[in-house]
mmCIF file of C-alpha atoms in Angstrom:
data_model
loop_
_atom_site.group_PDB
_atom_site.id
_atom_site.type_symbol
_atom_site.label_atom_id
_atom_site.label_comp_id
_atom_site.label_asym_id
_atom_site.label_seq_id
_atom_site.Cartn_x
_atom_site.Cartn_y
_atom_site.Cartn_z
ATOM 1 C CA MET A 1 220.740 118.702 105.103
ATOM 2 C CA LYS A 2 221.525 119.557 108.924
ATOM 3 C CA ASP A 3 224.843 119.170 108.563
ATOM 4 C CA GLU A 4 224.395 121.692 105.808
ATOM 5 C CA GLN A 5 222.847 124.068 107.675
ATOM 6 C CA HIS A 6 224.791 124.090 110.899
ATOM 7 C CA LYS A 7 227.602 124.172 108.685
ATOM 8 C CA LYS A 8 226.675 127.122 107.092
ATOM 9 C CA SER A 9 225.849 128.520 111.156
ATOM 10 C CA THR A 10 229.365 130.370 111.414
ATOM 11 C CA PRO A 11 230.331 132.311 114.286
ATOM 12 C CA LYS A 12 229.355 135.178 111.811
ATOM 13 C CA ASP A 13 225.938 134.134 111.586
ATOM 14 C CA PHE A 14 225.592 134.082 115.173
ATOM 15 C CA PHE A 15 226.952 137.611 115.894
ATOM 16 C CA LEU A 16 225.122 138.948 113.461
ATOM 17 C CA ASN A 17 222.029 137.673 114.924
ATOM 18 C CA LEU A 18 222.636 138.561 118.260
ATOM 19 C CA GLY A 19 223.731 141.559 117.526
ATOM 20 C CA ALA A 20 220.481 142.650 115.778
ATOM 21 C CA ILE A 21 218.750 141.545 118.735
ATOM 22 C CA VAL A 22 220.344 142.913 121.592
ATOM 23 C CA ALA A 23 219.886 146.200 119.399
ATOM 24 C CA ILE A 24 216.299 146.045 118.585
ATOM 25 C CA TYR A 25 216.122 145.022 122.824
ATOM 26 C CA VAL A 26 217.207 148.565 123.716
ATOM 27 C CA SER A 27 215.875 150.276 120.704
ATOM 28 C CA VAL A 28 212.427 149.457 122.065
ATOM 29 C CA ILE A 29 213.379 149.768 126.132
ATOM 30 C CA SER A 30 214.695 153.421 124.554
ATOM 31 C CA PHE A 31 211.815 154.399 122.967
ATOM 32 C CA LEU A 32 209.390 153.385 125.338
ATOM 33 C CA ASN A 33 211.185 155.149 128.379
ATOM 34 C CA LEU A 34 211.728 158.434 125.724
ATOM 35 C CA LEU A 35 207.862 158.570 125.578
ATOM 36 C CA PHE A 36 206.936 157.624 128.816
ATOM 37 C CA THR A 37 209.116 160.610 130.267
ATOM 38 C CA THR A 38 208.285 163.517 127.618
ATOM 39 C CA LEU A 39 204.412 162.620 128.365
ATOM 40 C CA ASP A 40 205.435 163.218 132.337
ATOM 41 C CA SER A 41 206.842 166.944 131.458
ATOM 42 C CA ILE A 42 204.248 167.859 129.059
ATOM 43 C CA LEU A 43 201.615 166.299 130.689
ATOM 44 C CA PRO A 44 202.543 166.375 134.159
ATOM 45 C CA ASP A 45 200.333 165.200 137.178
ATOM 46 C CA SER A 46 199.220 167.341 140.202
ATOM 47 C CA ALA A 47 199.760 164.173 141.650
ATOM 48 C CA ASP A 48 203.202 163.176 140.719
ATOM 49 C CA TYR A 49 206.319 164.110 143.186
ATOM 50 C CA TYR A 50 208.592 165.954 140.704
ATOM 51 C CA TYR A 51 211.534 164.401 139.255
ATOM 52 C CA ASP A 52 214.112 165.166 137.218
ATOM 53 C CA SER A 53 213.249 163.770 134.023
ATOM 54 C CA TYR A 54 215.830 165.422 131.298
ATOM 55 C CA ALA A 55 218.883 162.896 132.769
ATOM 56 C CA SER A 56 216.031 160.206 131.630
ATOM 57 C CA MET A 57 215.122 161.319 128.414
ATOM 58 C CA ARG A 58 219.312 162.063 127.962
ATOM 59 C CA LEU A 59 219.764 158.655 128.374
ATOM 60 C CA ALA A 60 217.043 157.512 126.318
ATOM 61 C CA VAL A 61 217.936 159.300 122.817
ATOM 62 C CA ALA A 62 221.860 158.689 123.704
ATOM 63 C CA CYS A 63 220.575 154.673 123.361
ATOM 64 C CA LEU A 64 218.747 155.488 120.440
ATOM 65 C CA VAL A 65 221.080 157.394 118.407
ATOM 66 C CA ILE A 66 223.740 154.291 118.616
ATOM 67 C CA ALA A 67 220.843 151.231 119.019
ATOM 68 C CA PHE A 68 218.488 151.894 116.389
ATOM 69 C CA PRO A 69 220.852 152.749 113.753
ATOM 70 C CA LEU A 70 222.718 149.468 114.602
ATOM 71 C CA PHE A 71 219.842 147.565 114.127
ATOM 72 C CA MET A 72 219.026 148.814 110.717
ATOM 73 C CA LEU A 73 222.686 148.288 109.752
ATOM 74 C CA LEU A 74 222.606 144.456 110.879
ATOM 75 C CA SER A 75 219.308 143.668 109.909
ATOM 76 C CA ARG A 76 220.060 144.839 106.030
ATOM 77 C CA MET A 77 223.837 142.919 106.447
ATOM 78 C CA LEU A 78 221.693 140.001 107.165
ATOM 79 C CA ASN A 79 218.950 140.263 105.231
ATOM 80 C CA LYS A 80 221.536 140.636 101.980
ATOM 81 C CA ASP A 81 223.474 137.576 102.981
ATOM 82 C CA ILE A 82 219.800 135.994 102.907
ATOM 83 C CA LYS A 83 219.553 136.399 99.391
ATOM 84 C CA LYS A 84 222.960 135.488 98.675
ATOM 85 C CA ASN A 85 222.630 132.395 100.727
ATOM 86 C CA PRO A 86 218.562 131.294 101.441
ATOM 87 C CA GLU A 87 219.268 128.249 103.508
ATOM 88 C CA LYS A 88 220.474 131.129 106.206
ATOM 89 C CA GLU A 89 216.776 131.805 106.042
ATOM 90 C CA ASN A 90 216.446 128.490 108.672
ATOM 91 C CA LEU A 91 219.562 128.458 110.333
ATOM 92 C CA GLY A 92 218.871 127.468 114.181
ATOM 93 C CA VAL A 93 220.373 130.052 115.990
ATOM 94 C CA ARG A 94 218.150 132.443 113.114
ATOM 95 C CA LYS A 95 215.277 130.564 114.644
ATOM 96 C CA TRP A 96 215.932 130.624 118.270
ATOM 97 C CA LEU A 97 216.684 134.204 118.885
ATOM 98 C CA THR A 98 213.857 135.166 116.544
ATOM 99 C CA TYR A 99 212.086 133.489 119.340
ATOM 100 C CA LEU A 100 213.534 134.196 122.014
ATOM 101 C CA THR A 101 212.730 137.926 120.683
ATOM 102 C CA LEU A 102 209.051 137.261 120.626
ATOM 103 C CA PHE A 103 209.146 135.632 123.903
ATOM 104 C CA VAL A 104 211.326 138.988 125.778
ATOM 105 C CA THR A 105 209.232 141.096 123.936
ATOM 106 C CA GLY A 106 206.263 139.927 124.870
ATOM 107 C CA ILE A 107 207.292 139.329 128.566
ATOM 108 C CA ALA A 108 208.834 143.107 128.214
ATOM 109 C CA MET A 109 205.238 144.655 126.931
ATOM 110 C CA ALA A 110 203.364 142.449 129.466
ATOM 111 C CA VAL A 111 205.254 144.053 131.840
ATOM 112 C CA ASP A 112 204.668 147.050 130.732
ATOM 113 C CA LEU A 113 201.147 146.668 130.465
ATOM 114 C CA ILE A 114 200.926 145.578 133.682
ATOM 115 C CA TRP A 115 202.762 149.082 135.574
ATOM 116 C CA LEU A 116 200.180 150.456 133.143
ATOM 117 C CA ILE A 117 197.026 149.102 134.373
ATOM 118 C CA ASN A 118 198.398 149.516 137.673
ATOM 119 C CA ASN A 119 198.910 153.312 137.617
ATOM 120 C CA PHE A 120 195.187 153.138 136.129
ATOM 121 C CA LEU A 121 193.518 151.572 139.281
ATOM 122 C CA SER A 122 196.435 154.010 141.428
ATOM 123 C CA GLY A 123 193.951 157.061 140.108
ATOM 124 C CA GLU A 124 196.081 158.071 136.858
ATOM 125 C CA ILE A 125 192.964 158.104 134.941
ATOM 126 C CA THR A 126 194.330 160.580 132.235
ATOM 127 C CA LEU A 127 195.536 161.437 128.841
ATOM 128 C CA ARG A 128 198.797 161.324 129.624
ATOM 129 C CA PHE A 129 197.497 157.508 130.847
ATOM 130 C CA SER A 130 196.043 156.861 127.617
ATOM 131 C CA LEU A 131 198.977 157.835 125.472
ATOM 132 C CA LYS A 132 201.517 155.536 127.277
ATOM 133 C CA ALA A 133 198.911 152.877 126.350
ATOM 134 C CA LEU A 134 198.755 153.550 123.210
ATOM 135 C CA SER A 135 202.688 153.859 122.765
ATOM 136 C CA VAL A 136 203.091 150.449 124.551
ATOM 137 C CA LEU A 137 200.285 149.061 121.995
ATOM 138 C CA VAL A 138 201.952 151.041 118.709
ATOM 139 C CA THR A 139 205.377 149.624 119.488
ATOM 140 C CA SER A 140 203.930 145.905 120.494
ATOM 141 C CA LEU A 141 202.354 145.327 116.767
ATOM 142 C CA LEU A 142 205.338 146.917 115.167
ATOM 143 C CA VAL A 143 207.577 144.426 116.991
ATOM 144 C CA PHE A 144 205.688 141.860 116.571
ATOM 145 C CA GLY A 145 204.620 142.057 113.659
ATOM 146 C CA TYR A 146 207.993 142.399 112.495
ATOM 147 C CA TYR A 147 208.886 139.048 113.723
ATOM 148 C CA ILE A 148 205.934 137.375 112.418
ATOM 149 C CA THR A 149 206.321 137.960 109.026
ATOM 150 C CA LYS A 150 210.149 136.740 109.526
ATOM 151 C CA ILE A 151 208.605 133.649 111.145
ATOM 152 C CA ARG A 152 206.400 133.054 108.291
ATOM 153 C CA GLY A 153 208.731 133.996 105.601
ATOM 154 C CA GLU A 154 207.082 137.180 104.245
ATOM 155 C CA GLY A 155 209.526 139.325 105.771
ATOM 156 C CA PRO A 156 210.611 140.916 103.025
ATOM 157 C CA LYS A 157 207.737 141.798 101.464
ATOM 158 C CA TYR A 158 206.746 143.898 104.335
ATOM 159 C CA GLU A 159 210.626 144.962 105.098
ATOM 160 C CA LYS A 160 210.275 148.283 103.683
ATOM 161 C CA LEU A 161 207.331 149.214 105.351
ATOM 162 C CA PHE A 162 208.331 148.896 108.359
ATOM 163 C CA ALA A 163 211.588 150.247 108.251
ATOM 164 C CA TRP A 164 210.228 153.479 107.128
ATOM 165 C CA THR A 165 207.639 153.194 109.877
ATOM 166 C CA SER A 166 209.930 152.161 112.160
ATOM 167 C CA VAL A 167 212.203 155.396 111.100
ATOM 168 C CA THR A 168 209.505 158.053 111.257
ATOM 169 C CA LEU A 169 208.143 157.026 114.676
ATOM 170 C CA VAL A 170 212.231 156.974 116.232
ATOM 171 C CA ILE A 171 212.781 160.466 114.555
ATOM 172 C CA ALA A 172 209.403 161.495 115.756
ATOM 173 C CA ALA A 173 210.258 160.603 119.210
ATOM 174 C CA ILE A 174 213.714 162.124 119.059
ATOM 175 C CA SER A 175 212.752 165.421 117.790
ATOM 176 C CA PHE A 176 210.332 165.766 120.485
ATOM 177 C CA GLY A 177 212.218 165.226 122.694
ATOM 178 C CA PHE A 178 214.451 167.689 121.896
ATOM 179 C CA TYR A 179 211.656 170.209 121.366
ATOM 180 C CA VAL A 180 211.018 169.410 125.640
ATOM 181 C CA MET A 181 214.218 169.021 127.316
ATOM 182 C CA GLY A 182 215.764 171.475 124.781
ATOM 183 C CA SER A 183 219.320 171.313 122.721
ATOM 184 C CA PRO A 184 222.892 170.419 123.742
ATOM 185 C CA PHE A 185 223.977 174.109 124.458
ATOM 186 C CA THR A 186 220.351 174.283 126.408
ATOM 187 C CA GLN A 187 221.662 171.829 129.354
ATOM 188 C CA ARG A 188 224.694 173.068 129.789
ATOM 189 C CA LEU A 189 223.393 176.311 130.866
ATOM 190 C CA ARG A 190 220.990 174.868 132.444
ATOM 191 C CA ASN A 191 223.498 172.803 134.171
ATOM 192 C CA ILE A 192 225.612 175.955 134.634
ATOM 193 C CA ASP A 193 222.312 177.770 136.951
ATOM 194 C CA GLU A 194 221.878 173.997 138.748
ATOM 195 C CA LYS A 195 225.701 174.712 140.178
ATOM 196 C CA LYS A 196 224.385 178.003 141.056
ATOM 197 C CA ILE A 197 221.841 176.937 143.032
ATOM 198 C CA GLN A 198 223.877 174.646 144.604
ATOM 199 C CA ASP A 199 226.278 176.979 145.347
ATOM 200 C CA LEU A 200 223.274 179.573 147.183
ATOM 201 C CA GLN A 201 222.204 176.026 148.891
ATOM 202 C CA SER A 202 225.854 176.255 150.690
ATOM 203 C CA VAL A 203 225.790 179.628 151.257
ATOM 204 C CA GLN A 204 222.155 179.716 153.168
ATOM 205 C CA SER A 205 223.338 177.100 155.523
ATOM 206 C CA GLN A 206 226.063 178.828 156.203
ATOM 207 C CA ILE A 207 224.248 182.196 156.731
ATOM 208 C CA VAL A 208 221.770 180.286 159.444
ATOM 209 C CA ASN A 209 224.587 178.914 160.787
ATOM 210 C CA TYR A 210 226.136 182.086 161.703
ATOM 211 C CA TRP A 211 223.537 183.631 162.633
ATOM 212 C CA GLN A 212 222.621 180.624 165.309
ATOM 213 C CA GLN A 213 226.282 180.975 166.307
ATOM 214 C CA LYS A 214 225.798 185.154 167.067
ATOM 215 C CA GLU A 215 222.419 185.651 167.026
ATOM 216 C CA PHE A 216 222.985 188.303 163.836
ATOM 217 C CA LEU A 217 223.415 188.002 160.212
ATOM 218 C CA PRO A 218 226.651 188.238 158.574
ATOM 219 C CA GLU A 219 227.383 191.979 157.363
ATOM 220 C CA ASN A 220 228.653 190.615 154.257
ATOM 221 C CA LEU A 221 229.224 187.086 152.845
ATOM 222 C CA GLN A 222 233.052 187.331 153.312
ATOM 223 C CA ASP A 223 232.226 186.786 156.856
ATOM 224 C CA LEU A 224 231.466 183.677 156.218
ATOM 225 C CA ASN A 225 234.859 182.360 154.677
ATOM 226 C CA ASP A 226 236.274 179.752 157.746
ATOM 227 C CA PRO A 227 239.652 178.520 157.832
ATOM 228 C CA ILE A 228 239.112 176.575 160.792
ATOM 229 C CA SER A 229 236.831 174.211 159.077
ATOM 230 C CA GLY A 230 237.771 175.374 155.957
ATOM 231 C CA TYR A 231 234.438 176.925 154.523
ATOM 232 C CA VAL A 232 235.311 179.408 151.858
ATOM 233 C CA VAL A 233 231.939 181.761 150.142
ATOM 234 C CA PRO A 234 231.783 180.455 146.510
ATOM 235 C CA LYS A 235 231.653 182.473 143.321
ATOM 236 C CA ASP A 236 229.875 182.841 140.704
ATOM 237 C CA THR A 237 232.504 181.736 138.120
ATOM 238 C CA ASP A 238 230.053 181.467 135.043
ATOM 239 C CA LYS A 239 229.784 185.784 135.399
ATOM 240 C CA ASN A 240 233.165 185.865 137.331
ATOM 241 C CA VAL A 241 231.462 187.852 140.242
ATOM 242 C CA ASP A 242 230.481 187.024 143.523
ATOM 243 C CA TYR A 243 226.968 186.365 144.227
ATOM 244 C CA VAL A 244 224.792 189.523 145.528
ATOM 245 C CA TYR A 245 224.035 188.989 149.931
ATOM 246 C CA LYS A 246 221.645 191.793 150.825
ATOM 247 C CA ILE A 247 220.181 192.220 154.797
ATOM 248 C CA MET A 248 216.613 192.585 154.665
ATOM 249 C CA GLY A 249 215.736 192.730 158.338
ATOM 250 C CA MET A 250 217.539 191.197 161.478
ATOM 251 C CA THR A 251 216.558 188.070 160.720
ATOM 252 C CA SER A 252 215.817 188.635 156.660
ATOM 253 C CA PHE A 253 218.314 188.245 153.732
ATOM 254 C CA GLN A 254 218.564 188.183 149.896
ATOM 255 C CA LEU A 255 220.582 185.894 147.922
ATOM 256 C CA CYS A 256 220.609 186.394 143.956
ATOM 257 C CA ALA A 257 222.371 185.144 140.917
ATOM 258 C CA ASN A 258 222.418 185.672 137.640
ATOM 259 C CA PHE A 259 220.444 182.832 135.986
ATOM 260 C CA ASN A 260 220.830 181.355 132.403
ATOM 261 C CA ILE A 261 217.339 179.899 131.874
ATOM 262 C CA THR A 262 214.376 179.635 133.511
ATOM 263 C CA ASN A 263 213.904 176.787 135.623
ATOM 264 C CA GLU A 264 210.468 177.070 136.188
ATOM 265 C CA TYR A 265 208.564 174.166 134.788
ATOM 266 C CA LYS A 266 205.011 174.985 132.821
ATOM 267 C CA ASN A 267 201.630 173.933 134.860
ATOM 268 C CA ARG A 268 203.719 172.564 137.448
ATOM 269 C CA GLN A 269 203.036 173.869 141.002
ATOM 270 C CA PRO A 270 206.966 174.948 143.234
ATOM 271 C CA THR A 271 208.111 171.919 145.004
ATOM 272 C CA PRO A 272 210.278 172.095 147.882
ATOM 273 C CA THR A 273 213.910 170.675 146.969
ATOM 274 C CA ALA A 274 216.185 168.523 148.937
ATOM 275 C CA TYR A 275 216.071 169.943 152.578
ATOM 276 C CA TYR A 276 218.681 172.564 153.824
ATOM 277 C CA PRO A 277 218.619 174.766 157.053
ATOM 278 C CA GLY A 278 217.660 178.316 156.759
ATOM 279 C CA THR A 279 214.079 178.771 156.527
ATOM 280 C CA SER A 280 210.945 176.471 156.793
ATOM 281 C CA ALA A 281 210.198 174.472 154.087
ATOM 282 C CA LYS A 282 207.477 176.326 152.319
ATOM 283 C CA ASN A 283 210.068 178.609 151.343
ATOM 284 C CA GLU A 284 212.727 176.596 150.792
ATOM 285 C CA THR A 285 212.281 177.005 146.882
ATOM 286 C CA TRP A 286 214.300 178.147 144.085
ATOM 287 C CA ALA A 287 212.641 178.380 140.946
ATOM 288 C CA HIS A 288 213.853 181.417 139.150
ATOM 289 C CA PRO A 289 213.661 182.993 135.407
ATOM 290 C CA ALA A 290 216.197 183.896 133.303
ATOM 291 C CA GLY A 291 218.419 186.809 133.963
ATOM 292 C CA GLU A 292 219.073 188.437 137.305
ATOM 293 C CA TYR A 293 216.765 187.179 140.317
ATOM 294 C CA CYS A 294 216.748 187.159 144.657
ATOM 295 C CA PHE A 295 215.489 184.692 146.426
ATOM 296 C CA ASP A 296 214.142 185.947 149.764
ATOM 297 C CA ARG A 297 215.009 184.599 152.722
ATOM 298 C CA THR A 298 213.313 184.539 156.384
ATOM 299 C CA ILE A 299 215.014 182.466 159.851
ATOM 300 C CA ASP A 300 212.830 181.775 162.306
ATOM 301 C CA PRO A 301 214.089 182.138 165.534
ATOM 302 C CA ALA A 302 211.776 179.364 167.175
ATOM 303 C CA LEU A 303 213.114 176.506 164.653
ATOM 304 C CA TYR A 304 216.632 177.652 164.302
ATOM 305 C CA PRO A 305 217.688 178.394 168.462
ATOM 306 C CA HIS A 306 220.996 178.741 169.605
ATOM 307 C CA PRO A 307 222.458 175.995 170.057
ATOM 308 C CA LEU A 308 223.151 176.461 173.502
ATOM 309 C CA LYS A 309 220.306 178.706 174.791
ATOM 310 C CA GLY A 310 218.080 177.221 177.337
ATOM 311 C CA VAL A 311 221.466 175.005 178.483
ATOM 312 C CA LYS A 312 222.031 175.788 181.854
ATOM 313 C CA LEU A 313 226.103 175.158 182.524
ATOM 314 C CA GLU A 314 227.459 173.664 185.232
ATOM 315 C CA PRO A 315 230.322 175.954 186.485
ATOM 316 C CA PHE A 316 233.603 174.328 186.030
ATOM 317 C CA GLN A 317 235.105 172.173 189.477
#
C-alpha cells in the first residue's frame, strides 16, 4: 500500500500542493498587511510619525489579486484530483505540506500577536489596536480551521463555507483599500504632484544658496540656471508651464504650482518632510489642496548666513 501511495506521489502532486501552500502564505500575509495599513491610514494615531502607507497598500493589493485566485484555482484542481483518486488524500507530500502550513501559519500568527501585544504595552490602546487584534484572530481561526478540517477528513463538508467566507473577506479588504488610497488614476495624479513637490524643493534649495552667496533674492527663476554646476530650473511638465516664483520681501518669497489633488491627510497634523535648506523646520511642510497653491518661505539670516561672513581672510603673500 505504501508503495502504491509512493507511486501516486507524482511531480504534479508535489507542485500542485506546494503551489497551493505558497499561494495561501502570500494571501494571508498580504491580507493582514492590507488590513493593517488601511487601519493606520483611516485611524491615525497622534503618536505616529507620518509615513507613506499607500506603497504598502498597493503591494498588498497586487499580491492578493494574484495569489488568492491562484490559491483558489490550485485548491479546486487538488479537490477534483482527490475525488477521482481518493487515495491521494493520504499522500505523504500532502500531509507534510499541510502540517508545515499549520506550523508556519501558527508561527506567523504568534509573531503578529507578539507585535500587537508589544504595541499595546507601548501605549497603543486604541480602536485601531483592537481591530488589528481582531483581524489577526479571525484570519488565524479561518486558516487553522480550514486545514484542521482537511486533516480530519471533513474538508469537503466545509469547503464551500471556507470559499465564500474567504472570498467575501478578500473582496471587502481590497475594495476598502481602493476606497482609502484611491484608484490607479488617483495614484498617477498623486505621483505627478509628488514630482512637483520635489521640483519646488530643489528650486527652494537653489534660492537659499543664491541668497547666501549674493545676500539678495533672485529676480526670477531663470537667474538660478547655472551652466557651470549644470543646474537647470525644472518645469511643470504636467501643465507645461513654469513654476511661479514671487518675491514678498527682502528674505521672503513664494513658490507656487497647480496641483491635481490634495495631499492633506485627514485627522493628522502636518509633519515636516525630509529636510531641505531654505526655511526653519517648522515651515518645511508641503501639504497642499487641489488647484493653484503657493508655499510661503522666509529665510532666516541667522540660520543661513553668507558662507564667508565673519571669516577673516589673510592677504595673499
